[in-house]
CSV table of C-alpha atoms and ligand atoms in Angstrom, one decimal:
chain,number,residue,atom,x,y,z
A,1311,UNK,CA,7.5,28.6,19.3
A,1312,UNK,CA,9.2,28.1,15.9
A,1313,UNK,CA,10.4,24.8,14.8
A,1314,UNK,CA,12.7,25.7,11.8
A,1315,UNK,CA,13.9,23.2,8.9
A,1316,UNK,CA,16.7,21.1,10.2
A,1317,UNK,CA,16.0,21.8,14.0
A,1318,UNK,CA,17.7,19.3,16.4
A,1319,UNK,CA,14.7,17.8,17.8
A,1320,UNK,CA,12.4,17.6,14.5
A,1321,UNK,CA,15.1,16.3,12.3
A,1322,UNK,CA,15.1,13.0,14.1
A,1323,UNK,CA,11.3,12.5,13.1
A,1324,UNK,CA,11.6,9.7,10.1
A,1325,UNK,CA,9.3,9.7,7.0
A,1326,UNK,CA,8.8,8.1,3.6
A,1327,UNK,CA,9.4,10.2,0.7
A,1328,UNK,CA,6.1,11.1,-1.1
A,1329,UNK,CA,6.7,12.7,-4.6
A,1330,UNK,CA,3.5,14.6,-4.9
A,1331,UNK,CA,2.5,14.8,-8.7
A,1332,UNK,CA,0.0,17.6,-9.9
A,1333,UNK,CA,-1.0,19.1,-13.2
A,1334,UNK,CA,-2.0,22.8,-13.2
A,1335,UNK,CA,-1.0,26.2,-14.2
A,1336,UNK,CA,2.4,25.3,-13.8
A,1337,UNK,CA,1.9,21.9,-16.1
A,1338,UNK,CA,2.9,18.6,-14.9
A,1339,UNK,CA,4.9,18.8,-11.7
A,1340,UNK,CA,6.5,16.8,-9.3
A,1341,UNK,CA,7.4,18.0,-5.5
A,1342,UNK,CA,9.0,16.1,-2.7
A,1343,UNK,CA,7.1,15.8,0.5
A,1344,UNK,CA,7.5,14.0,3.8
A,1345,UNK,CA,4.6,15.5,5.9
A,1346,UNK,CA,2.1,12.8,4.7
A,1347,UNK,CA,-0.1,10.6,6.9
A,1348,UNK,CA,-3.0,8.4,6.5
A,1349,UNK,CA,-6.1,9.4,8.6
A,1350,UNK,CA,-8.7,6.8,7.7
A,1351,UNK,CA,-9.3,3.1,6.6
A,1352,UNK,CA,-12.9,3.4,4.8
A,1353,UNK,CA,-12.8,5.6,3.0
A,1354,UNK,CA,-9.1,5.6,2.6
A,1355,UNK,CA,-8.1,9.2,3.1
A,1356,UNK,CA,-4.6,10.5,3.4
A,1357,UNK,CA,-3.5,14.1,4.9
A,1358,UNK,CA,-0.6,16.0,2.9
A,1359,UNK,CA,0.8,19.4,4.2
A,1360,UNK,CA,2.2,21.6,1.8
A,1361,UNK,CA,3.4,25.5,1.7
A,1362,UNK,CA,1.6,27.9,-0.1
A,1363,UNK,CA,4.6,29.3,-2.1
A,1364,UNK,CA,5.0,25.8,-3.9
A,1365,UNK,CA,4.1,25.5,-7.7
A,1366,UNK,CA,2.4,22.4,-6.6
A,1367,UNK,CA,0.1,24.3,-4.2
A,1368,UNK,CA,-1.2,26.3,-7.0
A,1369,UNK,CA,-1.4,23.5,-9.2
A,1370,UNK,CA,-3.8,21.3,-6.8
A,1371,UNK,CA,-5.9,24.3,-5.5
A,1372,UNK,CA,-6.8,24.6,-9.4
A,1373,UNK,CA,-7.6,20.9,-9.9
A,1374,UNK,CA,-8.4,19.4,-6.8
A,1375,UNK,CA,-6.3,16.3,-7.4
A,1376,UNK,CA,-2.8,14.8,-7.0
A,1377,UNK,CA,-0.8,11.7,-6.8
A,1378,UNK,CA,1.5,10.6,-4.3
A,1379,UNK,CA,4.3,8.2,-5.5
A,1380,UNK,CA,6.3,7.2,-2.5
A,1381,UNK,CA,10.0,7.1,-3.6
A,1382,UNK,CA,11.5,3.6,-3.7
A,1383,UNK,CA,15.2,3.0,-2.0
A,1384,UNK,CA,16.9,3.7,-5.8
A,1385,UNK,CA,14.8,6.9,-6.3
A,1386,UNK,CA,16.7,9.4,-4.1
A,1387,UNK,CA,17.8,11.4,-7.1
A,1388,UNK,CA,14.1,12.1,-8.0
A,1389,UNK,CA,13.6,13.0,-4.2
A,1390,UNK,CA,16.7,15.6,-4.4
A,1391,UNK,CA,15.9,17.2,-7.9
A,1392,UNK,CA,12.1,17.5,-7.0
A,1393,UNK,CA,12.7,18.9,-3.6
A,1394,UNK,CA,15.3,21.7,-4.1
A,1395,UNK,CA,13.7,22.9,-7.5
A,1396,UNK,CA,10.5,24.6,-8.2
A,1397,UNK,CA,8.3,24.2,-11.2
A,1398,UNK,CA,8.3,28.1,-11.1
A,1399,UNK,CA,11.6,28.1,-12.6
A,1400,UNK,CA,12.4,24.7,-14.0
A,1401,UNK,CA,10.6,21.9,-16.0
A,1402,UNK,CA,11.3,19.1,-13.3
A,1403,UNK,CA,9.5,16.2,-15.4
A,1404,UNK,CA,11.8,17.0,-18.4
A,1405,UNK,CA,14.9,17.0,-16.1
A,1406,UNK,CA,14.0,13.6,-14.5
A,1407,UNK,CA,13.3,12.3,-17.9
A,1408,UNK,CA,16.5,13.1,-19.1
A,1409,UNK,CA,18.1,11.7,-16.0
A,1410,UNK,CA,16.6,8.4,-17.1
A,1411,UNK,CA,13.6,8.3,-15.1
A,1412,UNK,CA,10.3,7.5,-16.4
A,1413,UNK,CA,6.1,8.4,-15.6
A,1414,UNK,CA,3.3,7.1,-16.8
A,1415,UNK,CA,-0.3,8.5,-16.7
A,1416,UNK,CA,-2.5,8.0,-13.7
A,1417,UNK,CA,-5.6,5.8,-13.9
A,1418,UNK,CA,-8.4,7.7,-12.3
A,1419,UNK,CA,-6.8,11.6,-12.2
A,1420,UNK,CA,-5.0,13.7,-14.6
A,1421,UNK,CA,-1.4,13.6,-13.4
A,1422,UNK,CA,1.7,11.9,-14.0
A,1423,UNK,CA,3.0,8.9,-11.6
A,1424,UNK,CA,6.4,8.0,-11.1
A,1425,UNK,CA,7.4,4.6,-12.6
A,1426,UNK,CA,9.3,2.2,-10.1
A,1427,UNK,CA,7.7,4.0,-7.3
A,1428,UNK,CA,7.2,1.7,-3.6
A,1429,UNK,CA,3.7,2.6,-3.5
A,1430,UNK,CA,1.4,5.0,-5.3
A,1431,UNK,CA,-1.9,6.9,-4.4
A,1432,UNK,CA,-4.5,8.5,-6.7
A,1433,UNK,CA,-5.9,11.3,-4.5
A,1434,UNK,CA,-8.8,13.6,-4.8
A,1435,UNK,CA,-9.2,16.5,-2.3
A,1436,UNK,CA,-12.0,16.6,0.1
A,1437,UNK,CA,-11.0,19.5,2.8
A,1438,UNK,CA,-8.4,22.0,2.8
A,1439,UNK,CA,-6.7,23.0,6.3
A,1440,UNK,CA,-4.9,26.0,6.8
A,1441,UNK,CA,-2.2,24.9,9.2
A,1442,UNK,CA,0.5,27.8,10.2
A,1443,UNK,CA,2.7,28.3,7.4
A,1444,UNK,CA,1.5,25.1,5.5
A,1445,UNK,CA,-1.8,24.1,4.4
A,1446,UNK,CA,-3.2,20.4,4.9
A,1447,UNK,CA,-5.2,18.6,2.0
A,1448,UNK,CA,-7.4,15.6,3.2
A,1449,UNK,CA,-7.6,13.7,0.1
A,1450,UNK,CA,-9.7,10.5,-0.6
A,1451,UNK,CA,-7.2,8.0,-2.2
A,1452,UNK,CA,-9.2,6.4,-5.4
A,1453,UNK,CA,-6.4,4.1,-6.5
A,1454,UNK,CA,-3.7,2.6,-4.7
A,1455,UNK,CA,-0.9,0.1,-5.9
A,1456,UNK,CA,2.6,-0.8,-4.5
A,1457,UNK,CA,5.4,-2.4,-6.3
A,1458,UNK,CA,6.8,-4.4,-3.8
A,1459,UNK,CA,10.2,-2.2,-3.5
A,1460,UNK,CA,11.8,-1.2,-0.5
A,1461,UNK,CA,10.7,2.4,0.2
A,1462,UNK,CA,13.0,5.5,0.8
A,1463,UNK,CA,13.2,6.7,4.1
A,1464,UNK,CA,13.9,10.4,5.2
A,1465,UNK,CA,15.9,11.2,8.5
A,1466,UNK,CA,18.0,13.9,9.7
A,1467,UNK,CA,18.5,15.3,6.7
A,1468,UNK,CA,19.5,12.0,5.0
A,1469,UNK,CA,17.9,9.6,2.8
A,1470,UNK,CA,17.9,5.8,4.2
A,1471,UNK,CA,16.3,2.6,3.2
A,1472,UNK,CA,14.6,-0.2,5.7
A,1473,UNK,CA,17.4,-1.8,7.3
A,1474,UNK,CA,17.8,-4.3,10.3
A,1475,UNK,CA,14.8,-5.7,11.9
A,1476,UNK,CA,14.3,-5.3,15.7
A,1477,UNK,CA,13.7,-8.6,17.2
A,1478,UNK,CA,10.9,-9.0,19.6
A,1479,UNK,CA,11.7,-9.9,23.4
A,1480,UNK,CA,12.2,-13.8,24.0
A,1481,UNK,CA,9.2,-15.8,24.8
A,1482,UNK,CA,10.0,-15.4,28.6
A,1483,UNK,CA,10.4,-11.8,28.3
A,1484,UNK,CA,7.0,-11.3,26.3
A,1485,UNK,CA,5.4,-13.6,29.1
A,1486,UNK,CA,6.7,-11.3,31.6
A,1487,UNK,CA,5.4,-8.1,29.7
A,1488,UNK,CA,1.9,-10.0,29.5
A,1489,UNK,CA,1.9,-10.7,33.3
A,1490,UNK,CA,2.7,-7.1,33.8
A,1491,UNK,CA,-0.2,-5.8,31.5
A,1492,UNK,CA,-2.6,-8.2,33.5
A,1493,UNK,CA,-1.5,-6.5,36.8
A,1494,UNK,CA,-2.6,-3.4,35.7
A,1495,UNK,CA,-5.6,-4.2,33.9
A,1496,UNK,CA,-8.6,-1.5,34.7
A,1497,UNK,CA,-11.3,-3.2,36.8
A,1498,UNK,CA,-13.7,-1.6,34.7
A,1499,UNK,CA,-12.6,-3.4,31.5
B,2812,FMN,C1,13.2,15.9,2.0
B,2812,FMN,C2,12.3,16.8,1.6
B,2812,FMN,C3,11.0,16.8,2.0
B,2812,FMN,C4,10.1,17.9,1.7
B,2812,FMN,N1,8.9,18.0,2.3
B,2812,FMN,C5,8.0,19.0,2.1
B,2812,FMN,C6,6.7,19.0,2.6
B,2812,FMN,O1,6.1,18.2,3.4
B,2812,FMN,N2,5.8,19.9,2.5
B,2812,FMN,C7,6.3,21.1,1.9
B,2812,FMN,O2,5.5,21.8,1.5
B,2812,FMN,N3,7.6,20.9,1.2
B,2812,FMN,C8,8.3,19.9,1.4
B,2812,FMN,N4,9.5,20.0,0.7
B,2812,FMN,C9,10.0,21.2,-0.1
B,2812,FMN,C10,9.4,20.8,-1.4
B,2812,FMN,O3,9.6,19.7,-2.0
B,2812,FMN,C11,10.5,22.1,-2.4
B,2812,FMN,O4,10.0,23.3,-1.8
B,2812,FMN,C12,9.7,22.2,-3.6
B,2812,FMN,O5,11.1,22.8,-4.6
B,2812,FMN,C13,8.5,22.5,-4.1
B,2812,FMN,O6,8.6,22.4,-5.6
B,2812,FMN,P1,7.4,23.2,-6.6
B,2812,FMN,O7,7.6,24.6,-6.2
B,2812,FMN,O8,7.5,23.0,-8.1
B,2812,FMN,O9,6.1,22.3,-6.1
B,2812,FMN,C14,10.6,19.2,1.2
B,2812,FMN,C15,11.8,18.9,0.5
B,2812,FMN,C16,12.7,17.8,0.7
B,2812,FMN,C17,14.2,18.0,-0.2
């Protein structure tokens, strides 16, 4: 089946907002990406899903490296500009600089990173996996840092940030759950 953009089911999934930075045939570039997940602690590996028509795809196919700056709560404009324009047509880095955002050089790879992002990963590709109309890049994280800022989140076509903490059940509620878990413990365990 097909589950297109903005579909009623998939739009209820929630993601961090990755800003993929690359530097290749299209120059220094930045692209918004929600389809990102970690896949291994040691070595630290991340999977990123990128469609072939993106300028970012061409850039990272050439250099085999990219940065991920996970946007902070106050960086939704970067996410909109980077997700709705292509480096095939405009220079997004220059646009964002003119809007007042800043970039700095990555430590271990030759790309720019977004200043003030919540979390930053510098990544080197280890495997390319075709996946329908996107391609998954498995990449080792060579450097990771966080600013402590609250992340920007994407849900149902809108940007959010973290909100209310959902409280755990009361001690009595937790005890009841523990009793039920024990009741269903497998005899072989
Ligand atoms: C919130 C948001 C999330 C996105 N997530 C992805 C994604 O996971 N993978 C992808 O290939 N494109 C994704 N896009 C689309 C690209 O960011 C968009 O096509 C961009 O213009 C590509 O830029 P480029 O051609 O300069 O690489 C997303 C766009 C937005 C607004």
